[in-house]
Coordinates of C-alpha atoms and ligand atoms in Angstrom, one line a residue:
X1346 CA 0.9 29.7 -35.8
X1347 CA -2.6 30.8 -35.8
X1348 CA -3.7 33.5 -33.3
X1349 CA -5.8 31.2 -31.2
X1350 CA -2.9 28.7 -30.8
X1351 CA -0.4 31.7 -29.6
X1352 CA -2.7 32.9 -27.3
X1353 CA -3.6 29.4 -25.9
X1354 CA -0.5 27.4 -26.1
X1355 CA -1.4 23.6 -26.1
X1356 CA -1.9 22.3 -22.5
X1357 CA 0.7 19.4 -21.5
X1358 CA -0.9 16.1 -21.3
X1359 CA -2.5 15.5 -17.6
X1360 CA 0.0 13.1 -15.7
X1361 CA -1.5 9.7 -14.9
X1362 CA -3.1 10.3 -11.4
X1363 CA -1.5 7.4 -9.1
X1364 CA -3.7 7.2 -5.4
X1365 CA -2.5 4.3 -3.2
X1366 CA -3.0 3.7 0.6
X1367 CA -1.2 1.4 3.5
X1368 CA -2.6 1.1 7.1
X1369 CA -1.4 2.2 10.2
X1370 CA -2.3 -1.0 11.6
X1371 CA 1.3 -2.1 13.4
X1372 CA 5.0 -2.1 11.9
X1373 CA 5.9 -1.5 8.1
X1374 CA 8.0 -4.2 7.3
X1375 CA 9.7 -5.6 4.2
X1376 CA 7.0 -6.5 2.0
X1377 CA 5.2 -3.3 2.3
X1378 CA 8.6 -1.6 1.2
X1379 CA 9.5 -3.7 -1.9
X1380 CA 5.7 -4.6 -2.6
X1381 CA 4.5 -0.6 -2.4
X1382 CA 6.6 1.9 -0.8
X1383 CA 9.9 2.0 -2.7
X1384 CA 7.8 2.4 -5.9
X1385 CA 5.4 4.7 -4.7
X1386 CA 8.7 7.3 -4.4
X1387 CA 10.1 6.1 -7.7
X1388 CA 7.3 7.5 -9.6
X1389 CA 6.9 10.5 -8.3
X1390 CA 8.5 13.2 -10.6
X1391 CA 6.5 11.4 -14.0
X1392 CA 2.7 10.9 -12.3
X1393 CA 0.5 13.1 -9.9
X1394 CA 0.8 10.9 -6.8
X1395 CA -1.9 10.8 -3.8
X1396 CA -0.7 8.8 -1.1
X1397 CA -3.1 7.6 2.1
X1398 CA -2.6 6.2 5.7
X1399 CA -5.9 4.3 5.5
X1400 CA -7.2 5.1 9.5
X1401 CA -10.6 3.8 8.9
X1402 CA -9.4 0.5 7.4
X1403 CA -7.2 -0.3 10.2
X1404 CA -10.3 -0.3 12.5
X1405 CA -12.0 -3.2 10.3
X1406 CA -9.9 -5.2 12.9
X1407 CA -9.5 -4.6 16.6
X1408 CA -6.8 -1.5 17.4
X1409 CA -6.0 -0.1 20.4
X1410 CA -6.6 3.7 20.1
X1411 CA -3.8 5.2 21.6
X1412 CA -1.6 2.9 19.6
X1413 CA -3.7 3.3 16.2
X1414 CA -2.8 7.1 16.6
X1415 CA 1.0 6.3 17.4
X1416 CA 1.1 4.2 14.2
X1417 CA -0.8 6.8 12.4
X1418 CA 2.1 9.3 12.9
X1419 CA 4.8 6.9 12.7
X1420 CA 3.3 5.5 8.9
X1421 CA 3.8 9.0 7.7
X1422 CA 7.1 9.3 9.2
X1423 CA 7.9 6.2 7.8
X1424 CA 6.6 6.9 4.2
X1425 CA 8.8 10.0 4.0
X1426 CA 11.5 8.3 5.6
X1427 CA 11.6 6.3 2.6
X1428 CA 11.7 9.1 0.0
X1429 CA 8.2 10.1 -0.1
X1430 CA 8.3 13.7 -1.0
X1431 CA 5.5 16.0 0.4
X1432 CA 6.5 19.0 -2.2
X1433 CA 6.1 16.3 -4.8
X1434 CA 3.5 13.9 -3.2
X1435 CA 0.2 14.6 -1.7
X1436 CA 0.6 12.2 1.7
X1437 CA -2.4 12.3 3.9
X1438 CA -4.6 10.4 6.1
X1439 CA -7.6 9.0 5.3
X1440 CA -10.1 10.1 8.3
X1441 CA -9.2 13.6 7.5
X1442 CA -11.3 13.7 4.7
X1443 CA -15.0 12.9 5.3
X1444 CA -15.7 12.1 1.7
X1445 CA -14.4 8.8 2.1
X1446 CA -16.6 7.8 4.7
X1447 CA -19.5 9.3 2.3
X1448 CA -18.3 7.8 -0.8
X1449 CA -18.1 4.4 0.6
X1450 CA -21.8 4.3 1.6
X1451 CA -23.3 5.1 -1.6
X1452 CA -20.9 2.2 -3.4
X1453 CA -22.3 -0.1 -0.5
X1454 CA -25.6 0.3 -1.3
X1455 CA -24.7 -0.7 -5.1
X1456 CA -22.4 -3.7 -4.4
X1457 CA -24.0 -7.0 -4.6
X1458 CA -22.8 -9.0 -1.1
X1459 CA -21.8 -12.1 -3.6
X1460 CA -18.7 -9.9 -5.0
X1461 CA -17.3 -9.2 -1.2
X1462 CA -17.6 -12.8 -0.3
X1463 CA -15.5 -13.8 -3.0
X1464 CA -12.6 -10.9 -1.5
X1465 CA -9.7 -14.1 -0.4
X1466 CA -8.5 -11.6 2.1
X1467 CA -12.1 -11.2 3.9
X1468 CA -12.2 -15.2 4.0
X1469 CA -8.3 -15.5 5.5
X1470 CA -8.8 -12.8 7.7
X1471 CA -12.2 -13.7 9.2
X1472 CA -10.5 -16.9 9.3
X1473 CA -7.8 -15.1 12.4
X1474 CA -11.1 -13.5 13.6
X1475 CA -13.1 -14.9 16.8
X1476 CA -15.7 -12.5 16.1
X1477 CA -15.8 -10.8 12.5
X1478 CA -17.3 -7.0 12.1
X1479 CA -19.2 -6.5 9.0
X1480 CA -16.5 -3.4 8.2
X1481 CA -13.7 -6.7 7.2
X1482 CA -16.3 -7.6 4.9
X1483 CA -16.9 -4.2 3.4
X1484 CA -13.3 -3.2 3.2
X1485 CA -12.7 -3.0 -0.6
X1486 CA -15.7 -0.8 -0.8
X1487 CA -14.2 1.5 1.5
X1488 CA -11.2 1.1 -1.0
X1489 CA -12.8 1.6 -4.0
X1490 CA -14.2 5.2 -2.8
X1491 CA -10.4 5.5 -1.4
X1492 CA -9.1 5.3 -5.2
X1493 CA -12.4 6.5 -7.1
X1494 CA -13.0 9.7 -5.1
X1495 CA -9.7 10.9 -6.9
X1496 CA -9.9 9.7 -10.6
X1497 CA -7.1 7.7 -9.7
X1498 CA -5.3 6.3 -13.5
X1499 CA -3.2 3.8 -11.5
X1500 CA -2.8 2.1 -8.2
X1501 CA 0.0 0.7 -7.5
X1502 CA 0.0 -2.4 -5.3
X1503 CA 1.2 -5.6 -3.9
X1504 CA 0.0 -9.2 -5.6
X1505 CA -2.2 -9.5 -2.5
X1506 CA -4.3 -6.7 -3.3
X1507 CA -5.2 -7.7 -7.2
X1508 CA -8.4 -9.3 -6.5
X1509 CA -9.3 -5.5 -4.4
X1510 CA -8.2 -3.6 -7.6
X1511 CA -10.6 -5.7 -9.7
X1512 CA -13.1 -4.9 -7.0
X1513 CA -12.8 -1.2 -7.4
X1514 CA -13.0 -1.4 -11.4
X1515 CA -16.5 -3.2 -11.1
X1516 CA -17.4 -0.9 -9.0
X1517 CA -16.7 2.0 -10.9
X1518 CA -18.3 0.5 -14.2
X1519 CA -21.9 -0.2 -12.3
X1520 CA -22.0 3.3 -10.9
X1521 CA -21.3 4.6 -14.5
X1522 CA -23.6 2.2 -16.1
X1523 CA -26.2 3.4 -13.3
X1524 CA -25.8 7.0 -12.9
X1525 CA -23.7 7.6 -16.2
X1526 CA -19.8 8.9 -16.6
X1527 CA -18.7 9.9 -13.2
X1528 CA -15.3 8.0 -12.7
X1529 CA -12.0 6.9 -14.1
X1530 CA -12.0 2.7 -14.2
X1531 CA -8.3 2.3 -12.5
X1532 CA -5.8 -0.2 -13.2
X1533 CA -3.2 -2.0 -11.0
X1534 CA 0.3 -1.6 -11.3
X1535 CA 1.8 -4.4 -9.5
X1536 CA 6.0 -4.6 -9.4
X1537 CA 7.6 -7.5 -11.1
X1538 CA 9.9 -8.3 -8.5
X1539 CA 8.8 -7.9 -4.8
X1540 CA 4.9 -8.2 -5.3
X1541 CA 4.6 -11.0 -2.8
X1542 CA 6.9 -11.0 -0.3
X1543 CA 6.5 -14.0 2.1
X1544 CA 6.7 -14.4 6.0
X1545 CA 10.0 -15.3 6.8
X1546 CA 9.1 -18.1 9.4
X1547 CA 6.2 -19.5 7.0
X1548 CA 6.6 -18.7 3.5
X1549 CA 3.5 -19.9 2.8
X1550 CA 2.2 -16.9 3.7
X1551 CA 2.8 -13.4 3.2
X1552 CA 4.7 -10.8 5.5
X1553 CA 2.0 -9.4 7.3
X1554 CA 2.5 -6.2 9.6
X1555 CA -0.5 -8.0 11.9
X1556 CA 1.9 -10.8 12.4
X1557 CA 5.0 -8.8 12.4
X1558 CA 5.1 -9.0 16.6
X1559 CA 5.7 -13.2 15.8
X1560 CA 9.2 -13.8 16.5
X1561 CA 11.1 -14.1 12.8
X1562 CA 8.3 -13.5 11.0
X1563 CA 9.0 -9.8 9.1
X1564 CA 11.9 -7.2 9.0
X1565 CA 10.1 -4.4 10.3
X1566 CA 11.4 -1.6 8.4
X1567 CA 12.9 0.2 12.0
X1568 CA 14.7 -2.7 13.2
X1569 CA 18.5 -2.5 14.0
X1570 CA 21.0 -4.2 11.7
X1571 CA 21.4 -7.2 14.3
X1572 CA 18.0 -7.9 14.1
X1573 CA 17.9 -8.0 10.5
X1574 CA 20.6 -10.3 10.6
X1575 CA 19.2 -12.3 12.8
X1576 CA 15.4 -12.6 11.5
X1577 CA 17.3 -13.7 7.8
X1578 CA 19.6 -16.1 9.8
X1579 CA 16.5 -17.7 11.0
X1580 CA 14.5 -17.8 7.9
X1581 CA 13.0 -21.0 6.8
X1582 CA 14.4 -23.2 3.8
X1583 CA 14.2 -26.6 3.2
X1584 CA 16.8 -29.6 3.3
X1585 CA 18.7 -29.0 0.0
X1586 CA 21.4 -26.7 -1.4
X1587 CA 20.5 -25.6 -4.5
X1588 CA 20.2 -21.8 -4.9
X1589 CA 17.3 -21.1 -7.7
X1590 CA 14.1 -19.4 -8.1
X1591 CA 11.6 -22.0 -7.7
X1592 CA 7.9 -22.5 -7.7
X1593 CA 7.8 -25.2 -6.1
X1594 CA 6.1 -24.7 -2.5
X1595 CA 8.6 -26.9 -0.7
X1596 CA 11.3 -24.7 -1.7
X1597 CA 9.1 -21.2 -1.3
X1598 CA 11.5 -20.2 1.3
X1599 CA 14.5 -20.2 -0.7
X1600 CA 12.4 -18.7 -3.5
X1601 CA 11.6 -16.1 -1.1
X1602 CA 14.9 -15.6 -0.1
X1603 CA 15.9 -14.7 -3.9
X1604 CA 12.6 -12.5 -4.3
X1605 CA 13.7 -9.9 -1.6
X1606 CA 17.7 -9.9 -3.2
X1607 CA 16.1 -9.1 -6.9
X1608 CA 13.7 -6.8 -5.6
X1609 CA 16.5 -5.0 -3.9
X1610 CA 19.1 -5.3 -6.5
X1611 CA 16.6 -4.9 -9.3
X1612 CA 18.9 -7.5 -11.3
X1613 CA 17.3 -10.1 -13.4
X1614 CA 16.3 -13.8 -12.3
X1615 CA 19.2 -15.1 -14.3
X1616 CA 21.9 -12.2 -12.9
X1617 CA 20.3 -13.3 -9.3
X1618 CA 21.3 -17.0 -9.7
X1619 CA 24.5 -16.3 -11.3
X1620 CA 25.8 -14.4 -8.0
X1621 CA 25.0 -17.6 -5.9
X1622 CA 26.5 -19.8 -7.8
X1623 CA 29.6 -20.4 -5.9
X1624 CA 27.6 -19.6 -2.3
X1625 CA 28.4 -22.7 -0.2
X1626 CA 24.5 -23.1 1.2
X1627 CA 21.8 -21.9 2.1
X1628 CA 23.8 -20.0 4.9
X1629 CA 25.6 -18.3 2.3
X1630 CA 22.4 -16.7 1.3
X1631 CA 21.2 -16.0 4.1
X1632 CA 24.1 -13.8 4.9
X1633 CA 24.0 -12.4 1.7
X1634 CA 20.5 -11.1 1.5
X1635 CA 20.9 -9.9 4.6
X1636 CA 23.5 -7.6 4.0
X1637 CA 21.4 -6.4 1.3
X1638 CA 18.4 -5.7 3.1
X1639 CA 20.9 -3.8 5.7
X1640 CA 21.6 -1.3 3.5
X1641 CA 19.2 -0.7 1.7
X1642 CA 16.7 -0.2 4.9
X1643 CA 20.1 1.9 7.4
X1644 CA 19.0 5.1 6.0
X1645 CA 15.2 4.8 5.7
X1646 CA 15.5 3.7 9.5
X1647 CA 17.6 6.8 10.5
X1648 CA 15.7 9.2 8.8
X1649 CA 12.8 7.5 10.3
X1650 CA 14.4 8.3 13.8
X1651 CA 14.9 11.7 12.9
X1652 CA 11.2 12.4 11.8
X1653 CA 10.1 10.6 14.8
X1654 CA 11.6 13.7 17.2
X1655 CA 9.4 16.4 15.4
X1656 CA 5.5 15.3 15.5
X1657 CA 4.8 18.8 15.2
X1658 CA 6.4 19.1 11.8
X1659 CA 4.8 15.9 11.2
X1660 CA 1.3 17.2 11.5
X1661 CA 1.9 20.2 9.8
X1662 CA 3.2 18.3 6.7
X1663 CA 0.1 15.7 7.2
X1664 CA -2.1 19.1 7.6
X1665 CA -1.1 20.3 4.1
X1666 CA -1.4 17.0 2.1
X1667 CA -5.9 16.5 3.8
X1668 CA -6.2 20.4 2.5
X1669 CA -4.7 19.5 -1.2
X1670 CA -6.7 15.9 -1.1
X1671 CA -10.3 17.7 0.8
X1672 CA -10.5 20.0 -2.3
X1673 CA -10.3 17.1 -5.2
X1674 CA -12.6 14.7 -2.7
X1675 CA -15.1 16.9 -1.7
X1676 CA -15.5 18.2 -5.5
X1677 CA -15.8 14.4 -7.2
X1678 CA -18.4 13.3 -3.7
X1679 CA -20.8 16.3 -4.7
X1680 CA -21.1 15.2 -8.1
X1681 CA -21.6 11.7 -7.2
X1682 CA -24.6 12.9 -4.2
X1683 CA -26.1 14.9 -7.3
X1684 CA -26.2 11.8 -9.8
X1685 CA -27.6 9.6 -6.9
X1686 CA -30.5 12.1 -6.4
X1687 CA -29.4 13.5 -3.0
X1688 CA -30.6 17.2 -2.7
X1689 CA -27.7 19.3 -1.6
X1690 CA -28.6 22.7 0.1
X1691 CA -26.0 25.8 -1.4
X1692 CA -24.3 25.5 2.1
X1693 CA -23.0 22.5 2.1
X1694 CA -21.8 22.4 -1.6
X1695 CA -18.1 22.6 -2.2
Ligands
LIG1999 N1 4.0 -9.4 1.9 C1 3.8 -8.4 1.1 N2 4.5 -8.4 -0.1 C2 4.4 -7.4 -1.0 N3 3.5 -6.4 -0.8 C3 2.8 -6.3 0.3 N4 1.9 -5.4 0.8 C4 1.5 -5.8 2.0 N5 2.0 -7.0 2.3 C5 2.9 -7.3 1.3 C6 1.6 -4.2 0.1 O1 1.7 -3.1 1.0 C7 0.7 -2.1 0.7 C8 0.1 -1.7 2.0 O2 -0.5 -2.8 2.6 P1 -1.7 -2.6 3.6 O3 -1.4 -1.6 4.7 O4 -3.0 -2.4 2.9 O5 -1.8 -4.0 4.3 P2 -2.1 -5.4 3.8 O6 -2.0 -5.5 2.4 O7 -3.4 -5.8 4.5 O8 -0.9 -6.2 4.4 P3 -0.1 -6.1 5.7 O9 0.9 -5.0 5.6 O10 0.4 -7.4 6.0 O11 -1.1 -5.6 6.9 P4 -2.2 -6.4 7.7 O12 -1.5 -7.5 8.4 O13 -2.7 -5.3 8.7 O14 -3.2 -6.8 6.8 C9 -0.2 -2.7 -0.3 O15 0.0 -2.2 -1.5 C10 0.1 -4.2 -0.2 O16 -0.1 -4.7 -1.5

């Protein structure tokens, strides 16, 4: 070994950055667990892992305030509830760190208004909208600073937020063509099984925590074991018996059904069918998933509890995670002020 290489020993590759956010906009249910959650905390001992209670994109639709700050603390209880470690993890909320807000205005002024019209959630959301704010349309801007302000590798997401993802890679690639190298393009890491979980009462559409308060639409991720049972026990289906992963929309409740079991299970399509063989009907299932979903949420939801009964602890954990993620945002937002020609006095650079 050469002198150089015993007084420098290699550096260990940099672990894929991983930044992914959820809002505080009402009651984590199923889809957010299986679609995001669950993975986010399965990958946190091989990538550096960033996680974000997105405040400011909650308020692209009407919230209450004193309940927007509720669900604020009661995200991040939730998130650590289900296994998201804050020794391991950097959990934080998004209005904590100004850059975001910053960031999100410069990529504004280079996004062309055709690429947000195109977003399918803007168009179904406006849709629920009597009036529509101009921040539903500018929401995956606000995302893309979100993920680009750390150099995010990957962003692990559900199916729904694809088209977003794509979003923050153009992005990216015109502010580098424009200005020249500044950030990482991300990609999406989207779960095999679980990615689109669908509304239990319309499986048309997906779970949606701003539908979750619609009677047997979600399993909200703190609900009791009897109401678990009974939101699966009303579930929709369709007339016949046969128990199969299906894309056929008339049976997309049934497919559904089979979705959350394999997500859960993490057996294969063929493994999932081959345990309903002998079910009796749709009933069967029903119970079945349900006692799946039962114990696989019990301890998230008492942990959950438990957190709940300790905000201070709560802040002070959510305190450490905006001082870890203010020094790596406020870094990359200088550098991107400087390459866009802003002129930064000494005393306000990092
Ligand atoms: N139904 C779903 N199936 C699978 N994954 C889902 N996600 C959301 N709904 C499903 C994933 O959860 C993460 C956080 O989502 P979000 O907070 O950004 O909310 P959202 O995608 O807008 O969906 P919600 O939870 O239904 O909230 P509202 O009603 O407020 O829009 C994301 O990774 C998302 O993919």
């Amino acid at each position: 070994m050469s002198q150089q290489d015993s007084t420098h020993p290699a550096q260990p590759p940099r672990r894929p950055r991983v930044l992914s956010g959820i809002q505080p906009s009402g009651h984590l249910h199923l889809g957010n667990y299986l679609g995001a959650v669950k993975r986010w905390a399965q990958v946190q001992d091989e990538k550096e892992c960033l996680y974000c209670i997105v405040d400011l994109h909650a308020i692209t639709v009407e919230q209450e305030p004193e309940k927007l700050r509720h669900q604020t603390r009661s995200t991040a209880a939730m998130l650590l509830a289900a296994g998201i470690d804050p020794q391991r993890s950097t959990l934080f909320v998004q209005s904590h760190i100004r850059a975001h807000a910053e960031c999100c205005w410069i990529f504004t002024c280079i996004t062309p208004l055709g690429w947000l019209e195109r977003m399918t959630q803007f168009k179904t959301k406006s849709r629920r909208q009597q009036s529509v704010q101009a921040g539903l349309l500018t929401y995956p801007v606000l995302q893309a600073a979100d993920i680009l302000l750390y150099d995010a590798d990957e962003v692990p997401v559900g199916d729904d937020q694809r088209q977003h993802l794509e979003l923050s890679r153009d992005i990216a690639q015109r502010f580098n063509h424009l200005y020249g190298e500044t950030f990482v393009v991300p990609k999406a890491v989207v779960p095999e099984a679980g990615a689109r979980v669908m509304g239990l009462d319309d499986p048309a559409n997906k779970m949606s925590k701003s539908q979750s308060h619609v009677r047997g639409h979600a399993v909200r991720l703190e609900d009791s074991d009897d109401e678990i049972r009974r939101a699966l026990r009303r579930a929709v289906t369709d007339s016949g018996r046969e128990i199969r992963f299906s894309d056929d929309p008339e049976r997309a409740g049934v497919n559904n059904l089979l979705t959350i079991y394999q997500a859960i299970t993490d057996k294969s399509r063929e493994a999932v069918e081959a345990d309903f063989a002998d079910a009796r009907g749709y009933g069967d299932l029903k119970k079945t998933v349900a006692e799946v979903v039962i114990e696989e949420l019990r301890p998230v939801r008492e942990e959950y509890e438990h957190l709940m009964k300790d905000p201070a602890e709560l802040d002070r954990q959510l305190g450490i995670g905006a001082e870890r993620a203010r020094a790596l945002a406020e870094t990359k937002v200088a550098a991107v002020k400087e390459k866009v020609g802003f002129w930064v006095p000494d005393e306000l650079k990092p």
